Coordinates of C-alpha atoms and ligand atoms in Angstrom, one line a residue:
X1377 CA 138.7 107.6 51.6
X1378 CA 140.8 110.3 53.4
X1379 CA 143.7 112.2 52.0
X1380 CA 146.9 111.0 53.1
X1381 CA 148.3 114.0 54.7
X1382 CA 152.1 115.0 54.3
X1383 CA 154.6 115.1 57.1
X1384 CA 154.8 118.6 57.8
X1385 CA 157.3 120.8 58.4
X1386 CA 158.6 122.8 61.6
X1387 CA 157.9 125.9 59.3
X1388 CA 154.4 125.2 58.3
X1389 CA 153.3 123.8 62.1
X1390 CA 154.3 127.3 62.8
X1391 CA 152.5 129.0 60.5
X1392 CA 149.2 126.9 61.9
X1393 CA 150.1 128.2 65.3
X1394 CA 150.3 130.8 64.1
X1395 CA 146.3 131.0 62.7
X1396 CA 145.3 129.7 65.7
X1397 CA 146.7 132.4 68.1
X1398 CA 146.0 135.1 65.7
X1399 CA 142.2 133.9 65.5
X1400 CA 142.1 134.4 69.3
X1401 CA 143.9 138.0 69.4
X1402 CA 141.5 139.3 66.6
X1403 CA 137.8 137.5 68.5
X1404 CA 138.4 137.5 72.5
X1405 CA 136.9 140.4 74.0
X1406 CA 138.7 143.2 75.8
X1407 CA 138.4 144.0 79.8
X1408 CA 136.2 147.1 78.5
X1409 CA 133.9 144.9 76.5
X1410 CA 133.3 142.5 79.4
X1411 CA 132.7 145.7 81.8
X1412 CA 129.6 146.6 79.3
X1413 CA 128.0 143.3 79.8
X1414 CA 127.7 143.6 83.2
X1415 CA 127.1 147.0 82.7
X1416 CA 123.8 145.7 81.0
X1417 CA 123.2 143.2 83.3
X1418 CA 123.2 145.6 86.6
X1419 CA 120.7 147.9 84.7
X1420 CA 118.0 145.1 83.2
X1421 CA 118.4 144.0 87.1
X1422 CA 117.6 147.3 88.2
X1423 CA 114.8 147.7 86.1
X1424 CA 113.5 144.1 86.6
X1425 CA 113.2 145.0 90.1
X1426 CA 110.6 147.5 89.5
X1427 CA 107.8 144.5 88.7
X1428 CA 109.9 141.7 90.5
X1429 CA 111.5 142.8 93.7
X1430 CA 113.1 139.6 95.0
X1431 CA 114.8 139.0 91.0
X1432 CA 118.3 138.4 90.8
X1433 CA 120.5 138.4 87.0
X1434 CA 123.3 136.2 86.3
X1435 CA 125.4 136.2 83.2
X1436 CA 125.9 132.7 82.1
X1437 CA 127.3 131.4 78.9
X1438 CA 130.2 132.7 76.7
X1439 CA 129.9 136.1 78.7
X1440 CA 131.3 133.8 81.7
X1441 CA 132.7 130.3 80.6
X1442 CA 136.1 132.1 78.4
X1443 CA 135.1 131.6 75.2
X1444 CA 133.3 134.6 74.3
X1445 CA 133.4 136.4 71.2
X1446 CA 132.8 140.2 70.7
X1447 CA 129.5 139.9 69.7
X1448 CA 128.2 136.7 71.4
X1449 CA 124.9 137.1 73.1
X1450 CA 124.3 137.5 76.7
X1451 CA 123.2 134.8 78.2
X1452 CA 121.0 135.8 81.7
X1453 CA 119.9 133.8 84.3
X1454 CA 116.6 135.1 86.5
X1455 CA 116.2 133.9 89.7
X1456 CA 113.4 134.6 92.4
X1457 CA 115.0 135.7 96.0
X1458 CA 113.6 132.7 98.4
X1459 CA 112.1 130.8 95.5
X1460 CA 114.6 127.7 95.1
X1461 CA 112.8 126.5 91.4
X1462 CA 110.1 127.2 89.4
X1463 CA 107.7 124.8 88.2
X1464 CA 106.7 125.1 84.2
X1465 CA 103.0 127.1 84.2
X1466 CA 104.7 129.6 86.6
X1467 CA 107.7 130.1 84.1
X1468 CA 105.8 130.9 81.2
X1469 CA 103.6 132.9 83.4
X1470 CA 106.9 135.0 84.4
X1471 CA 108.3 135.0 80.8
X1472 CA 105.1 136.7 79.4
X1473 CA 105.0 139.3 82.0
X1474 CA 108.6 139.8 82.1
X1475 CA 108.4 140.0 78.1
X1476 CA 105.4 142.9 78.7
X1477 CA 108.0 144.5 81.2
X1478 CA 111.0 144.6 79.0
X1479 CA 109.2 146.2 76.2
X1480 CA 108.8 149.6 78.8
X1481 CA 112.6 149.7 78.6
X1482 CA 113.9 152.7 76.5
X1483 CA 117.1 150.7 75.5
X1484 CA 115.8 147.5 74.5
X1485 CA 114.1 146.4 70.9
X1486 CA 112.4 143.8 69.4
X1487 CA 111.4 142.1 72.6
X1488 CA 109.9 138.8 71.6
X1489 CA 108.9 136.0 74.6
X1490 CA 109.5 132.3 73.5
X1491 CA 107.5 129.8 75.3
X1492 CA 107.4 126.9 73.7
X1493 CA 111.4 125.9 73.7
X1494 CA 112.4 123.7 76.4
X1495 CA 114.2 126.3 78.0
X1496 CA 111.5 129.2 78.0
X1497 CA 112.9 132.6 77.3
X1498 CA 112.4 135.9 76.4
X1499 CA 114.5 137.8 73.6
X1500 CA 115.7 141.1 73.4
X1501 CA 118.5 143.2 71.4
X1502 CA 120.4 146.0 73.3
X1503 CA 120.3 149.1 71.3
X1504 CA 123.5 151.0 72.0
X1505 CA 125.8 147.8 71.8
X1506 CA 123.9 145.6 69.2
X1507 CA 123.8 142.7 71.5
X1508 CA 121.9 140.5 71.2
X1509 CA 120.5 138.5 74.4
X1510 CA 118.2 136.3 76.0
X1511 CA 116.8 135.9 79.6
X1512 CA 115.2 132.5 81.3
X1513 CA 115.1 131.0 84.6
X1514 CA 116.4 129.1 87.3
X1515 CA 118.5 127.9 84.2
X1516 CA 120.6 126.4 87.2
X1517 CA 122.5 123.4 85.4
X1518 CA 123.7 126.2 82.9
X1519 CA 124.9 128.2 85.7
X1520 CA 126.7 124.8 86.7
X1521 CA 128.1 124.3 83.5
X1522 CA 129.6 127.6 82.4
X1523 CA 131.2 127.2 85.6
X1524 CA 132.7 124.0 84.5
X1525 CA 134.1 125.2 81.5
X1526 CA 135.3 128.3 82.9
X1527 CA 137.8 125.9 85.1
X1528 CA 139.1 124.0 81.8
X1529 CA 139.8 127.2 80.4
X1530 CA 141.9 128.5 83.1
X1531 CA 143.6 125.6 83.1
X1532 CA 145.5 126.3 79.7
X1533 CA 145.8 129.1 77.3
X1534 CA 145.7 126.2 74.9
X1535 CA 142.5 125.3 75.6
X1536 CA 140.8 128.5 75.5
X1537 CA 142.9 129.1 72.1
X1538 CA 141.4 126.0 70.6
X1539 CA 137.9 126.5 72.1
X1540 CA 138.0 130.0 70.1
X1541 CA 139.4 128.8 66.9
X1542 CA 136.7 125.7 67.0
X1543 CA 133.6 128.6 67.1
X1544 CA 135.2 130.6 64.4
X1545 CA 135.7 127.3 62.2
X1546 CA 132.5 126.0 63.4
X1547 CA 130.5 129.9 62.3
X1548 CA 133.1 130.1 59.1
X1549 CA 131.3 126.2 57.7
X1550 CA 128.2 127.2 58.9
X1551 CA 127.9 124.3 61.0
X1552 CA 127.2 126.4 64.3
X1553 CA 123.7 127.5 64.7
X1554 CA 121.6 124.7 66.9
X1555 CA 118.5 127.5 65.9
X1556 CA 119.3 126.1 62.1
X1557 CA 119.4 122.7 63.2
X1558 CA 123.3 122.8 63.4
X1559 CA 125.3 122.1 67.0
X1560 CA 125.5 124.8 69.6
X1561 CA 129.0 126.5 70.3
X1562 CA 128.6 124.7 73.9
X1563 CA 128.3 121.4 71.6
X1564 CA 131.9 122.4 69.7
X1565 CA 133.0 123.8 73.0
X1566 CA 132.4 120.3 74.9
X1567 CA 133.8 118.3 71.5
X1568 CA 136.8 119.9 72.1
X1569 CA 137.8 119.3 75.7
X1570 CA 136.7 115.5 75.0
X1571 CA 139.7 115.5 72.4
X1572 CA 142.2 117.5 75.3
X1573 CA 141.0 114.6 77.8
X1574 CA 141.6 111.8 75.4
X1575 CA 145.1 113.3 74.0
X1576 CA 148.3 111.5 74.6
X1577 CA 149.2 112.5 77.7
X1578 CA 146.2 114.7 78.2
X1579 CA 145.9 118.4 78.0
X1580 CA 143.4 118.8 80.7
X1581 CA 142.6 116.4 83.6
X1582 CA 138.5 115.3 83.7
X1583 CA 137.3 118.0 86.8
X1584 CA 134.0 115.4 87.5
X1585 CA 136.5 112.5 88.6
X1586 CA 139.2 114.0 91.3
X1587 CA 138.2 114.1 94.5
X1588 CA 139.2 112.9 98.1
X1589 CA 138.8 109.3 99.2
X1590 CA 137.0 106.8 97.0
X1591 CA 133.4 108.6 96.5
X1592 CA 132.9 110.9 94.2
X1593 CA 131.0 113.8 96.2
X1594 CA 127.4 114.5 95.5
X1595 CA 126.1 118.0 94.9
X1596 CA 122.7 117.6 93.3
X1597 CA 121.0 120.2 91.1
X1598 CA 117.4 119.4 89.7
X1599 CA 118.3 116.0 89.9
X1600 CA 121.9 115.9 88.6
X1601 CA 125.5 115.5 90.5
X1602 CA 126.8 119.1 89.5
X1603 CA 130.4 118.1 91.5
X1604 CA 133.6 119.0 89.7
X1605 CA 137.1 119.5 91.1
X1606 CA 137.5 123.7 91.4
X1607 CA 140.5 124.0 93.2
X1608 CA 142.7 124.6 90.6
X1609 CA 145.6 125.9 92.2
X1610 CA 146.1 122.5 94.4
X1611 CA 145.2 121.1 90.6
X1612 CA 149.5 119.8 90.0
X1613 CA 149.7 118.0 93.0
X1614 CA 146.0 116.3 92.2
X1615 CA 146.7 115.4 88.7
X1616 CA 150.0 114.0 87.9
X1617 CA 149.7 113.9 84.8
X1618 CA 150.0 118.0 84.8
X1619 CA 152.0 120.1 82.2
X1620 CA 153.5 117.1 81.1
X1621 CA 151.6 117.7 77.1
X1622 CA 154.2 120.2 75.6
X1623 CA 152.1 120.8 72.0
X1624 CA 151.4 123.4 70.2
X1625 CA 148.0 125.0 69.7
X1626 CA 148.9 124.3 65.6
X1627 CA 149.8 120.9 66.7
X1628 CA 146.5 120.2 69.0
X1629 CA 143.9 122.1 66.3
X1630 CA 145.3 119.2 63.1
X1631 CA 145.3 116.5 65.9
X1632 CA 141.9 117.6 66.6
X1633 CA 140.7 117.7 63.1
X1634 CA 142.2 114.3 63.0
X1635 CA 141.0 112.8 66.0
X1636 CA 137.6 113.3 64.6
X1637 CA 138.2 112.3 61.1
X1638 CA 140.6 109.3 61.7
X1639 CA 140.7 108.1 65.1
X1640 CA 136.7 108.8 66.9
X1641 CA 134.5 106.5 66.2
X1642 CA 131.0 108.2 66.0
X1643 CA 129.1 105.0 65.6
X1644 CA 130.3 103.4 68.9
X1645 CA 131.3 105.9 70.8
X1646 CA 130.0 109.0 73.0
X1647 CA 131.7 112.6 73.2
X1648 CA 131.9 112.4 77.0
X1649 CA 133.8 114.9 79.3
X1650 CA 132.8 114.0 82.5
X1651 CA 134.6 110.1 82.6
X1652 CA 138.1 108.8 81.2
X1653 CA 136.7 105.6 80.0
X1654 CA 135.2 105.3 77.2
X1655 CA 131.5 105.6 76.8
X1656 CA 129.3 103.8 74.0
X1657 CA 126.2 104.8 72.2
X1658 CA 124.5 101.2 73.1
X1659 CA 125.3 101.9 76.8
X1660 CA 123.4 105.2 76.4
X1661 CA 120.7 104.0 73.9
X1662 CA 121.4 106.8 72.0
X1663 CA 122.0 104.5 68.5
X1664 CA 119.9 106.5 66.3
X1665 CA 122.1 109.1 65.9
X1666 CA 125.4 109.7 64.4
X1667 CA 126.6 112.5 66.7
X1668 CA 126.3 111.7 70.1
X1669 CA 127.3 114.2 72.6
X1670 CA 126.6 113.9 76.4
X1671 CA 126.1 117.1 78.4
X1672 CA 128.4 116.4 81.3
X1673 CA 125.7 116.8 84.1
X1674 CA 122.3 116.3 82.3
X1675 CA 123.3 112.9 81.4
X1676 CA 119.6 112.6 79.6
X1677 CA 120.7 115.3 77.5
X1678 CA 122.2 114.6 74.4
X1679 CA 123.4 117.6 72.3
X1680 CA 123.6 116.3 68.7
X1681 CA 119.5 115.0 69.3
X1682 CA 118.4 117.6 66.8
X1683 CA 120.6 116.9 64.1
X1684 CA 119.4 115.7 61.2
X1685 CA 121.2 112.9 58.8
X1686 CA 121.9 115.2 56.3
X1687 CA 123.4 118.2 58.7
X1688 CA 125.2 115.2 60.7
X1689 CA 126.8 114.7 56.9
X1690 CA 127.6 118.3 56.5
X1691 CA 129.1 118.3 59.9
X1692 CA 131.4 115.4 58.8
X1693 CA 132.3 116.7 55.7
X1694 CA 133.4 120.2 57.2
X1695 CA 135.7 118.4 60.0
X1696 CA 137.1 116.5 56.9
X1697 CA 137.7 119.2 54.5
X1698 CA 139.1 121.0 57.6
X1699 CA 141.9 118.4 57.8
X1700 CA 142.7 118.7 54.0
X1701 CA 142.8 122.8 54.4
X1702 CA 144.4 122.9 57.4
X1703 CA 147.2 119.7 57.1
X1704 CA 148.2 120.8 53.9
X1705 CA 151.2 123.5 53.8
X1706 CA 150.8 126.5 52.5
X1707 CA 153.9 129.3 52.2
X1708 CA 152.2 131.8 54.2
X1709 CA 149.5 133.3 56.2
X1710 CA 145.7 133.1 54.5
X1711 CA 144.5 136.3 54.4
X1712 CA 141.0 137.6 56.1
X1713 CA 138.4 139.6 54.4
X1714 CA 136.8 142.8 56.2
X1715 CA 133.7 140.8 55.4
X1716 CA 134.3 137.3 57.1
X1717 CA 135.6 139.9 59.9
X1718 CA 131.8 140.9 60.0
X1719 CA 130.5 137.7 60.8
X1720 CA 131.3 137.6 64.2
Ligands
GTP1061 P1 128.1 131.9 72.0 O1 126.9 132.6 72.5 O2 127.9 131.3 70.6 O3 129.4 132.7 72.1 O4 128.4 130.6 73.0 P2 127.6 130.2 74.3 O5 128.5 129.2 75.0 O6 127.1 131.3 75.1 O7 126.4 129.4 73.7 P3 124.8 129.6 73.7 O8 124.5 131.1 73.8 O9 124.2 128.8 72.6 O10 124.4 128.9 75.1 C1 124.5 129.5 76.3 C2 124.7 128.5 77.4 O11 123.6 127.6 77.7 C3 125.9 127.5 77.2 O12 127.1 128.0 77.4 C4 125.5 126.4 78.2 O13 126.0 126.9 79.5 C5 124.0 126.4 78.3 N1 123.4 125.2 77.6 C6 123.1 124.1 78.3 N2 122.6 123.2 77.5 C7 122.6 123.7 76.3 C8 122.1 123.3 75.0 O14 121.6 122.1 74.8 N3 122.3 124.1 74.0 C9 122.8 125.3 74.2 N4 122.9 126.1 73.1 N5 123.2 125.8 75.4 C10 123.1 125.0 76.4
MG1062 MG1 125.8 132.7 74.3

């Protein structure tokens, strides 16, 4: 029940690149915007320290993975100096008095302490910059996991380019808020390197399966194997299969549309970035759901859980009008409003 799409022309794939690079020039932070947010960080640390000597802060997130917008929230990480985790009383213990702490500093607002989520956190919005940001702890797998994507996205420029132009999609159909029962950005941002992995030839290499002799290493973090391949400079002589995808970002951003219109099937199969091989909903018991996404090291974790049938239909229908909008040639450049500038 799909459009056929036309073949398209030279011209117009260039015009798509040319969306797709512009949406990163006008989003991606600058060097002075990423000196703020540690800025930030090294003064909540500082005044942290007042009540919690030993604490240490840790940006996480789109402040560290690549794929941060100008307004996208901090993400901050607590840990206790000596203290290797944290069991769950003594986190909501910490949250509440760290939420009592934050409220005695002159530059924060509207500190609100949220206990009951999985990950417990406390809120807060940075006056001067109109951040927004959030700070829980011994949120180690995160830690683990920004790093992870951090390495795909120094891979290639492609891959941060697509990453970016997936969020502002994702915000633009209003299909990226997990709060509103939506996915996460980290949901789009993993659904994404799945379709690099699985391109013909691949984009990016999978980081979890290279390594030396025939064991994968083990580096376990509350339970999980956190190991990935980092060494990204020895990364062409580990992965032969290196440089040899010559697309465009235009080209990869209708493929991806595609991939998940045409080619993906949601019912059988799992987005999965840390094997090759394909992985199937019946291996992971995870057949209730349409949406299947597998955090690469909490393999428990699956990131579409909270959606619902009908927001798993708007999903679908956005990726398909997406193909339509954006495999259909137009003459030139769609023009952006002040106001969906805003949004971000
Ligand atoms: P933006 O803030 O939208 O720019 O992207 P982000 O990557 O920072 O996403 P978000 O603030 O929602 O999440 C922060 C980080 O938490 C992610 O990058 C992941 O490292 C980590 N994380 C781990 N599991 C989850 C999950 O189930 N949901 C979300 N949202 N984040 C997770
Ligand atoms: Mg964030």
């Amino acid at each position: 029940q799909l459009d056929p799409l036309p073949t398209l022309t030279p011209e117009f794939l260039n015009v798509l690149n040319k969306v797709c690079e512009q949406c990163y020039t006008d989003f991606a932070p600058d060097e002075l915007e990423v000196g703020v947010r540690e800025h930030i960080l090294q003064d909540l640390e500082t005044f942290v320290k007042r009540q919690f000597a030993g604490a240490r802060l840790q940006l996480f997130g789109s402040s560290k993975n690549g794929f941060g917008f100008r307004q996208s929230d901090l993400d901050i990480c607590m840990v206790l100096d000596g203290q290797d985790t944290i069991d769950d009383v003594d986190c909501i213990t910490i949250i509440e008095s760290l939420a009592r702490l934050l409220k005695k500093h002159p530059g924060l607002k509207n500190i609100l302490p949220i206990t009951t989520a999985k990950v417990p956190i406390v809120k807060f919005y940075h006056v001067r910059t109109g951040l927004e940001g959030d700070i829980s702890l011994y949120n180690t797998l995160a830690l683990h996991n920004t790093h992870l994507l951090a390495s795909y996205a120094a891979i290639d420029r492609r891959v941060k380019i697509l990453c970016y132009v997936m969020k502002v999609f994702a915000k633009m159909c209003d299909i990226g808020d997990a709060s509103r029962g939506s996915l996460s950005s980290y949901a789009y941002t993993l659904m994404v390197l799945f379709f690099l992995q699985q391109r013909n030839p691949p984009v990016i290499p999978v980081l979890q399966e290279i390594y030396d002799g025939t064991k994968k290493p083990e580096v376990l973090v509350d339970g999980w194997n956190v190991y990935f391949f980092h060494d990204l400079k020895t990364l062409p002589s580990r992965w032969p299969q290196y440089g040899k995808n010559t697309e465009t970002v235009g080209e990869l951003w209708l493929g991806l549309l595609r991939f998940y219109t045409e080619d993906f099937d949601f019912r059988e199969h799992v987005v999965c970035i840390r094997q090759h091989g394909r992985l199937t909903t019946f291996n992971k018991q995870w057949t209730s759901k349409y949406i299947v996404i597998e955090d690469p090291f909490d393999l428990n974790h699956n990131l579409g859980a909270g959606l619902s049938r009908k927001m798993t239909n708007f999903i679908m229908k956005a990726f398909i009008n997406g193909r339509t909008v954006f495999g259909t040639p137009v003459k030139a450049f769609p023009p952006v409003y002040p106001s969906q500038m805003e949004y971000f």
